[in-house]
PDB file of C-alpha atoms in Angstrom:
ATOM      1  CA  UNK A  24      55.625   3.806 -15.308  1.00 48.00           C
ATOM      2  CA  UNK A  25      54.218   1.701 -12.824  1.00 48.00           C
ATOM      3  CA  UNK A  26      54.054   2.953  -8.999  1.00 45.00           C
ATOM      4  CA  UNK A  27      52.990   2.089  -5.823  1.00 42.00           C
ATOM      5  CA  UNK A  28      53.326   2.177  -2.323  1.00 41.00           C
ATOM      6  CA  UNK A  29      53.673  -0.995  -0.382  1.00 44.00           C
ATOM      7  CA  UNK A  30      49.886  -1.739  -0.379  1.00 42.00           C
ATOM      8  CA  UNK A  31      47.662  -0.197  -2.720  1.00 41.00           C
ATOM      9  CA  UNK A  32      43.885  -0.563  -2.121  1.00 40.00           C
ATOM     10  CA  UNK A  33      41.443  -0.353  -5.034  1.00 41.00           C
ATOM     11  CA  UNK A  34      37.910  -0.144  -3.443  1.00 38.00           C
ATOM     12  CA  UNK A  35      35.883   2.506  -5.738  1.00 38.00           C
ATOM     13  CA  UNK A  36      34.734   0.732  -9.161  1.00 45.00           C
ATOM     14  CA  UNK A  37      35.975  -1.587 -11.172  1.00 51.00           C
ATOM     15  CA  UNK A  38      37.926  -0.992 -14.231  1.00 52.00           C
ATOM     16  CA  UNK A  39      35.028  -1.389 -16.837  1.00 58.00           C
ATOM     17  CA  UNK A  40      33.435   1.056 -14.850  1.00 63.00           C
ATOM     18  CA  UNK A  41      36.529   3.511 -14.591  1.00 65.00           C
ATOM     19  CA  UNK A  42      36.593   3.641 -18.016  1.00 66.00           C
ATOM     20  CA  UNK A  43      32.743   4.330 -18.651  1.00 62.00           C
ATOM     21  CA  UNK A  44      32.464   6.896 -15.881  1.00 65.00           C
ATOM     22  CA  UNK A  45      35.316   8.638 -17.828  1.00 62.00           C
ATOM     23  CA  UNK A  46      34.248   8.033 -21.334  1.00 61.00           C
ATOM     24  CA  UNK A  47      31.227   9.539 -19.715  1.00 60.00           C
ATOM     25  CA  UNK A  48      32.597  12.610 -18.062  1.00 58.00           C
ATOM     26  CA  UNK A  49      34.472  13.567 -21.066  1.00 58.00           C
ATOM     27  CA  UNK A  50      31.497  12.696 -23.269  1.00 56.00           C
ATOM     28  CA  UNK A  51      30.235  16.911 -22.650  1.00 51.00           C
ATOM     29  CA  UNK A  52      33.432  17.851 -24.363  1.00 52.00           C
ATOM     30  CA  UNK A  53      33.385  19.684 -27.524  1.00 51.00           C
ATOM     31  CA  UNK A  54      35.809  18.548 -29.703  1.00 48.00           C
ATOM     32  CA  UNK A  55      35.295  21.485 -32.362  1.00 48.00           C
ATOM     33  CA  UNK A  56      36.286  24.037 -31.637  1.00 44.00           C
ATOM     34  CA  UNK A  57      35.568  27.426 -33.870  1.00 42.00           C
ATOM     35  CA  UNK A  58      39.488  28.509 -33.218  1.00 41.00           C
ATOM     36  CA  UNK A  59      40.653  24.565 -33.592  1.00 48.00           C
ATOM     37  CA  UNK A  60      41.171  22.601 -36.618  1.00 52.00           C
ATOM     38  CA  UNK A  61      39.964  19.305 -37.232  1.00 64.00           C
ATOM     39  CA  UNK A  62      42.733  16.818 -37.177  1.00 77.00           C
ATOM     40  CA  UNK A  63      42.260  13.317 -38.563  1.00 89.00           C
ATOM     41  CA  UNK A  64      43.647  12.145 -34.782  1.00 90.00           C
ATOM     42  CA  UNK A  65      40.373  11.110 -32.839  1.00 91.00           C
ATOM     43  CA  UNK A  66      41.832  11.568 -29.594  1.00 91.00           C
ATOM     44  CA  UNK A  67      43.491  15.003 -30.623  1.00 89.00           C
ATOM     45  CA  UNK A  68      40.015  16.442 -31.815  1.00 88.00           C
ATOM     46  CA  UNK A  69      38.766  15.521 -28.317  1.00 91.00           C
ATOM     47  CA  UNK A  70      41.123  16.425 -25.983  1.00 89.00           C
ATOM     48  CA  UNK A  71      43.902  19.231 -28.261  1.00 84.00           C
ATOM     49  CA  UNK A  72      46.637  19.088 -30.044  1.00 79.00           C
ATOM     50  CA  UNK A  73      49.156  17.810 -27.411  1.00 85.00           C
ATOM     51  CA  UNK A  74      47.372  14.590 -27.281  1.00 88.00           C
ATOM     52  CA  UNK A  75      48.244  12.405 -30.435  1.00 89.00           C
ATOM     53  CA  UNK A  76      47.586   8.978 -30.546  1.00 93.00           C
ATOM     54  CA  UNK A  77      50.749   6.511 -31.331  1.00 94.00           C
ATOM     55  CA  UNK A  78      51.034   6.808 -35.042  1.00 94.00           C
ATOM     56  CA  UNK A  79      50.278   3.190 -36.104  1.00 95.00           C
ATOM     57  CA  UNK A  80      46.629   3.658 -34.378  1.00 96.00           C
ATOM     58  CA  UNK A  81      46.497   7.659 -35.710  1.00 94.00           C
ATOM     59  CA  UNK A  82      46.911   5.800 -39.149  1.00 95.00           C
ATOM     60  CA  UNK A  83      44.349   3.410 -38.351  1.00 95.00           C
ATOM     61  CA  UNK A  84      41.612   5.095 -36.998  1.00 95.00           C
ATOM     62  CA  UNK A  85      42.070   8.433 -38.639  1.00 94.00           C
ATOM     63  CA  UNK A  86      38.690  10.019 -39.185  1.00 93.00           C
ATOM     64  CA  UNK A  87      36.934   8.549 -36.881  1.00 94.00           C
ATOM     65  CA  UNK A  88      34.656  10.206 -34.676  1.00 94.00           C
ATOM     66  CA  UNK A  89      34.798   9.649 -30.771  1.00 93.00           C
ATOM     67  CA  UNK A  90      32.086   7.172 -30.582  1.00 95.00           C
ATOM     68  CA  UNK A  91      33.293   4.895 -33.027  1.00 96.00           C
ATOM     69  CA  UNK A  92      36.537   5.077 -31.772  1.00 96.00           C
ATOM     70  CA  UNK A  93      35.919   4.026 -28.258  1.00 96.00           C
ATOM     71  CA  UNK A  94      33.581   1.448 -29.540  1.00 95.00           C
ATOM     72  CA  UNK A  95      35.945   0.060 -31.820  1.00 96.00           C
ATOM     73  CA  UNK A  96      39.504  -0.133 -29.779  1.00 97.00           C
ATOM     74  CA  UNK A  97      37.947   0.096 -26.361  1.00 96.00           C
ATOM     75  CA  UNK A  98      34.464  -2.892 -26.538  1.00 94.00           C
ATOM     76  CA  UNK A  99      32.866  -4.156 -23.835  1.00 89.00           C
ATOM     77  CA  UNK A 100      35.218  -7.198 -22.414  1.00 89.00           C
ATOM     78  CA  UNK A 101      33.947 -10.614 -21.900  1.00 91.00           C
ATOM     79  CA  UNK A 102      36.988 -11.031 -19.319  1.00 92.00           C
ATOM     80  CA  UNK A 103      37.578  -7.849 -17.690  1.00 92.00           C
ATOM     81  CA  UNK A 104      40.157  -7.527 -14.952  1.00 92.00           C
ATOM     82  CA  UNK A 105      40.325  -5.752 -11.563  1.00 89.00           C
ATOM     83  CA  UNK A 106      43.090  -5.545  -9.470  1.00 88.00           C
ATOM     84  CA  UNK A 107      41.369  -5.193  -6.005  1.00 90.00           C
ATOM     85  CA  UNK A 108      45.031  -5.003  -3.699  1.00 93.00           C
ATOM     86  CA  UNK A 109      48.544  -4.583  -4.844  1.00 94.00           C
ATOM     87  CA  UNK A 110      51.084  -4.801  -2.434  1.00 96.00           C
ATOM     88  CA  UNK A 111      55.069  -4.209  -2.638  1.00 96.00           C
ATOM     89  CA  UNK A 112      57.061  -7.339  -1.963  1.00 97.00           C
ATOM     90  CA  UNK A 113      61.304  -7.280  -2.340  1.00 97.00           C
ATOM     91  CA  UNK A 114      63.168  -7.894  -5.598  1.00 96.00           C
ATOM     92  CA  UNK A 115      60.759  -5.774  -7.973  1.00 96.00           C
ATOM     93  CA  UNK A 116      58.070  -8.130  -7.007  1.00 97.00           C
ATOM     94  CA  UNK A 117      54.585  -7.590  -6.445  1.00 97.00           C
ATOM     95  CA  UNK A 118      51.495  -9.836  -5.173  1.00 97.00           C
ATOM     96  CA  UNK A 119      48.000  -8.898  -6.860  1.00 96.00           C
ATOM     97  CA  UNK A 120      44.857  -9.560  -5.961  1.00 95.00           C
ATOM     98  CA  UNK A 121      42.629  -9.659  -8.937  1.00 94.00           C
ATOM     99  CA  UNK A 122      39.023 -10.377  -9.682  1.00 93.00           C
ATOM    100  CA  UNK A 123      38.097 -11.556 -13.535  1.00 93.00           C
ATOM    101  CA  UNK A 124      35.052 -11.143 -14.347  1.00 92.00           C
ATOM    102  CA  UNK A 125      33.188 -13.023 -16.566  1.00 91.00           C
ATOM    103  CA  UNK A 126      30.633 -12.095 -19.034  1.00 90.00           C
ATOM    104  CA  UNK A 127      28.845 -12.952 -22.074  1.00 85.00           C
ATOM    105  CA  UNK A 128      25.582 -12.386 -23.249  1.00 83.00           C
ATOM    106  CA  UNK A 129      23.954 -15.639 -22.409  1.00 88.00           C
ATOM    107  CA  UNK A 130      24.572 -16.023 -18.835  1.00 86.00           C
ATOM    108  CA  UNK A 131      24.848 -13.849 -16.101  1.00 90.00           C
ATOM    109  CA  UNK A 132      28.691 -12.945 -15.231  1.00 90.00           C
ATOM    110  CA  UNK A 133      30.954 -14.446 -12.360  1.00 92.00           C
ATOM    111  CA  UNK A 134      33.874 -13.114 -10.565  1.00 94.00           C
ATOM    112  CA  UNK A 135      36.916 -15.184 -10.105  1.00 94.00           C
ATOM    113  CA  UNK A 136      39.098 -14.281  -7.576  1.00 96.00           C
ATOM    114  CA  UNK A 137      43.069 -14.887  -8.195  1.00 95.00           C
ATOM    115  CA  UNK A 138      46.481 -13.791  -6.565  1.00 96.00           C
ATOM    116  CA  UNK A 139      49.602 -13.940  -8.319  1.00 96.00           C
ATOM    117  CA  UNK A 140      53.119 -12.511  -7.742  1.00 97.00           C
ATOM    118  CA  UNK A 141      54.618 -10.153 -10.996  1.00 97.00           C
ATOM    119  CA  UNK A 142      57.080  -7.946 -11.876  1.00 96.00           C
ATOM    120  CA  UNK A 143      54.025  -5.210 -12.759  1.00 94.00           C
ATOM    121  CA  UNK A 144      50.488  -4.872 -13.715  1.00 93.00           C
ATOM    122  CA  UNK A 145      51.316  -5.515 -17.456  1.00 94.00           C
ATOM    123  CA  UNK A 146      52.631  -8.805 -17.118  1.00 95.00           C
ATOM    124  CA  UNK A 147      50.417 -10.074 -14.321  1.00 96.00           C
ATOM    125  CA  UNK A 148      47.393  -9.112 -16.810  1.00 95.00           C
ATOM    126  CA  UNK A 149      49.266 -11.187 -19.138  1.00 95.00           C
ATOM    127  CA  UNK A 150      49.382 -14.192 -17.570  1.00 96.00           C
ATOM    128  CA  UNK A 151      46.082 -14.476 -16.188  1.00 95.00           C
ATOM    129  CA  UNK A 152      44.425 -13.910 -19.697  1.00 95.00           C
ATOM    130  CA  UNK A 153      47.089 -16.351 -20.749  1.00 94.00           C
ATOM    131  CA  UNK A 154      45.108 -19.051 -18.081  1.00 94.00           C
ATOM    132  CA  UNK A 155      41.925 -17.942 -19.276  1.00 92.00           C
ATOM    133  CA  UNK A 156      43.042 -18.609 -22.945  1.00 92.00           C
ATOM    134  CA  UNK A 157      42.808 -15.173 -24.205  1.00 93.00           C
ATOM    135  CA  UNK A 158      47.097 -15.213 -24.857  1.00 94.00           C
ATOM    136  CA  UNK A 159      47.724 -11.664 -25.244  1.00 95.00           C
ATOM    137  CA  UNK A 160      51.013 -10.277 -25.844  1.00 96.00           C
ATOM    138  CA  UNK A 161      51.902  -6.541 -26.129  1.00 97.00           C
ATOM    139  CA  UNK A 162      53.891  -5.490 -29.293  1.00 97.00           C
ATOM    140  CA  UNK A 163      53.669  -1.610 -28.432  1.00 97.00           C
ATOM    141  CA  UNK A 164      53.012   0.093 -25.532  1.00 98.00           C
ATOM    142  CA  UNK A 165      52.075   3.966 -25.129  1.00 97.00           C
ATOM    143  CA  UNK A 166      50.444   5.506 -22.015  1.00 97.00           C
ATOM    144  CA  UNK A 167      49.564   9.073 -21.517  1.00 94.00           C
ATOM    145  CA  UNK A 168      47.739  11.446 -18.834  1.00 94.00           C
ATOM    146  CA  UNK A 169      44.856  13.137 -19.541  1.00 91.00           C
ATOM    147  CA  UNK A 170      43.126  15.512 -17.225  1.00 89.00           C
ATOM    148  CA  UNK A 171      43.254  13.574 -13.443  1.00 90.00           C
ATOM    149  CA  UNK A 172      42.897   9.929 -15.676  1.00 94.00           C
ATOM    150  CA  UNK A 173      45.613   8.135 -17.912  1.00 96.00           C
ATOM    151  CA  UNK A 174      45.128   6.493 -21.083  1.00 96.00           C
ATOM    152  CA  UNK A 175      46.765   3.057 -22.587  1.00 97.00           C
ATOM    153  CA  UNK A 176      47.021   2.326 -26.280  1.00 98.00           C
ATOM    154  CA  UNK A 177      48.359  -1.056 -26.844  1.00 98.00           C
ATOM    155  CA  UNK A 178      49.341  -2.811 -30.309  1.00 98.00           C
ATOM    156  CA  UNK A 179      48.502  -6.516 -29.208  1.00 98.00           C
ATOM    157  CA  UNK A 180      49.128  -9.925 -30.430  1.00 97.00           C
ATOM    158  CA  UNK A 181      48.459 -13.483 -30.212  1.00 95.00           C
ATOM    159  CA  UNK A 182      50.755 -14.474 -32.850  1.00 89.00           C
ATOM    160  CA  UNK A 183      47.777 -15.003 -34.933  1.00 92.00           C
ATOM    161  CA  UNK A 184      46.342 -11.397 -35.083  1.00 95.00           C
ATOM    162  CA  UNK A 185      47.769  -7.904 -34.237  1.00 97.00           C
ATOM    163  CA  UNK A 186      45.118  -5.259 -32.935  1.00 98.00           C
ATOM    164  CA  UNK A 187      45.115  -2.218 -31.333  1.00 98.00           C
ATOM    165  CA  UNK A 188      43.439  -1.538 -27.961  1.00 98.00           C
ATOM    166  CA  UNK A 189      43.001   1.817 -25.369  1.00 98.00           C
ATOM    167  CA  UNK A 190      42.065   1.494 -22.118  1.00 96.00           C
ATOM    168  CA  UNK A 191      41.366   4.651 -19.501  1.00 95.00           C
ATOM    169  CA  UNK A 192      41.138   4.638 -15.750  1.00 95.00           C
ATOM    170  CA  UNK A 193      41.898   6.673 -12.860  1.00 95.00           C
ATOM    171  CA  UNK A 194      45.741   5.398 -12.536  1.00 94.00           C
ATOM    172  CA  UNK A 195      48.314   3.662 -14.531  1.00 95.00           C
ATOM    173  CA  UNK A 196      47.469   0.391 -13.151  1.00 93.00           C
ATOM    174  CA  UNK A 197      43.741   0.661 -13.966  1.00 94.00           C
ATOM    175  CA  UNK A 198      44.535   1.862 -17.476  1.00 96.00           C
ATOM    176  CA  UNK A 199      46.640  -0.498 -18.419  1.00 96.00           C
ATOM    177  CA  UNK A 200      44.395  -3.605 -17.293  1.00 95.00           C
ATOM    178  CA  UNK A 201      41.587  -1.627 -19.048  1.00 96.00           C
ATOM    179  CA  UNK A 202      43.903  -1.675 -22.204  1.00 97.00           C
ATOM    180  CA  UNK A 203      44.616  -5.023 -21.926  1.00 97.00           C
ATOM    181  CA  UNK A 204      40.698  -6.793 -21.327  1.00 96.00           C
ATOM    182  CA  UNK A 205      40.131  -4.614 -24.158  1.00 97.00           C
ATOM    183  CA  UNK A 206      42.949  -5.642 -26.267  1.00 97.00           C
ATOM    184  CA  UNK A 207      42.412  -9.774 -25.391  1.00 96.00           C
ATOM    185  CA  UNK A 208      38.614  -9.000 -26.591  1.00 95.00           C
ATOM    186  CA  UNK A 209      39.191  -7.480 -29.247  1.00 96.00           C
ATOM    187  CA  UNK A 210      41.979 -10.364 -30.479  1.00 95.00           C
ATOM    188  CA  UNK A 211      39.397 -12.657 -29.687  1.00 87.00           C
ATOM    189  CA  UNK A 212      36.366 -11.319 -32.147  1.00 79.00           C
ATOM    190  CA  UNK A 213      38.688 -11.078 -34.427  1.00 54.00           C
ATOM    191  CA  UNK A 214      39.675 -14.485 -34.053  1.00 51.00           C
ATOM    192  CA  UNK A 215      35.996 -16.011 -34.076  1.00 50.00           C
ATOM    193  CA  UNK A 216      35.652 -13.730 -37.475  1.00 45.00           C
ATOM    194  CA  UNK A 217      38.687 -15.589 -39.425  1.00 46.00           C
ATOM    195  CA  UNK A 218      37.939 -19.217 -38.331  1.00 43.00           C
TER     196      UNK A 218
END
């Protein structure tokens, strides 16, 4: 799934912001259609009936309307990741530069900056939510286009709790590290809820 050419520059907006500008843009859809039926799929009443979500999160959010839905498997991140350069190296290698950013609702947020050397985008979000103790490790793993974007739905763990996440962006790349800031958030509320 992943792709690149030997250096790919990420300049525009960060993923967070991906993701809202096209939560935003596909906010003017309607998803009722008179000649459509209502399915119980929330990402198949917004964007037809060749986009299903993976059935473990169709079970789990069926029903739910848009908003909801976004705001329940896609929250605001208090560690959100950006991969600012990716470039090519040999061996199925690749070095990425990456900003987290930091947030939370007491102070104002800082960027980290970070370069690491992976085998993709998954597993170098992986290990640097790993180092900022947000372990998050992906149990299913489902990508699809929509329109010019791609969506991520991830079944995350942390061998404590199992969530679901989505995550949307302009590429792959930014999807997926959308996905996964969401999914480590998400593991971690749930987390603060049970202990």
């Amino acid at each position: 799934m992943f792709t690149s050419t030997p250096t790919t520059e990420f300049h525009t907006q960060t993923e967070s912001q991906d993701q809202t500008e096209f939560l935003r843009q596909t906010a003017s859809l309607n998803p009722s259609q008179p000649t459509r039926t209502r399915s119980e799929d929330p990402l198949q009443n917004r964007f037809g009936a060749h986009h299903r979500l993976p059935r473990g999160l169709r079970e789990e959010a069926a029903g739910m309307d848009w908003n909801l839905f976004t705001a329940t498997y896609a929250p605001s991140a208090n560690i959100r990741l950006h991969h600012r350069k990716i470039e090519k190296l040999r061996g199925g290698l690749y070095r990425f530069h990456t900003e987290l950013i930091h947030s939370s609702k007491t102070a104002e947020p800082h960027t980290e900056r970070r370069e690491l050397i992976s085998t993709g985008p998954t597993s170098a979000c992986s290990t640097l939510l790993a180092e900022a103790g947000c372990r998050t490790e992906i149990l299913s793993f489902h990508q699809l286009e929509i329109f010019a974007a791609t969506a991520t739905f991830l079944q995350v763990t942390n061998d404590r709790r199992t969530v679901w996440a989505i995550g949307f962006g302009p590429s792959p790349e930014a999807s997926v590290t959308a996905a996964m800031s969401s999914g480590a958030q998400r593991l971690n509320d749930t987390q603060r809820l049970y202990n």
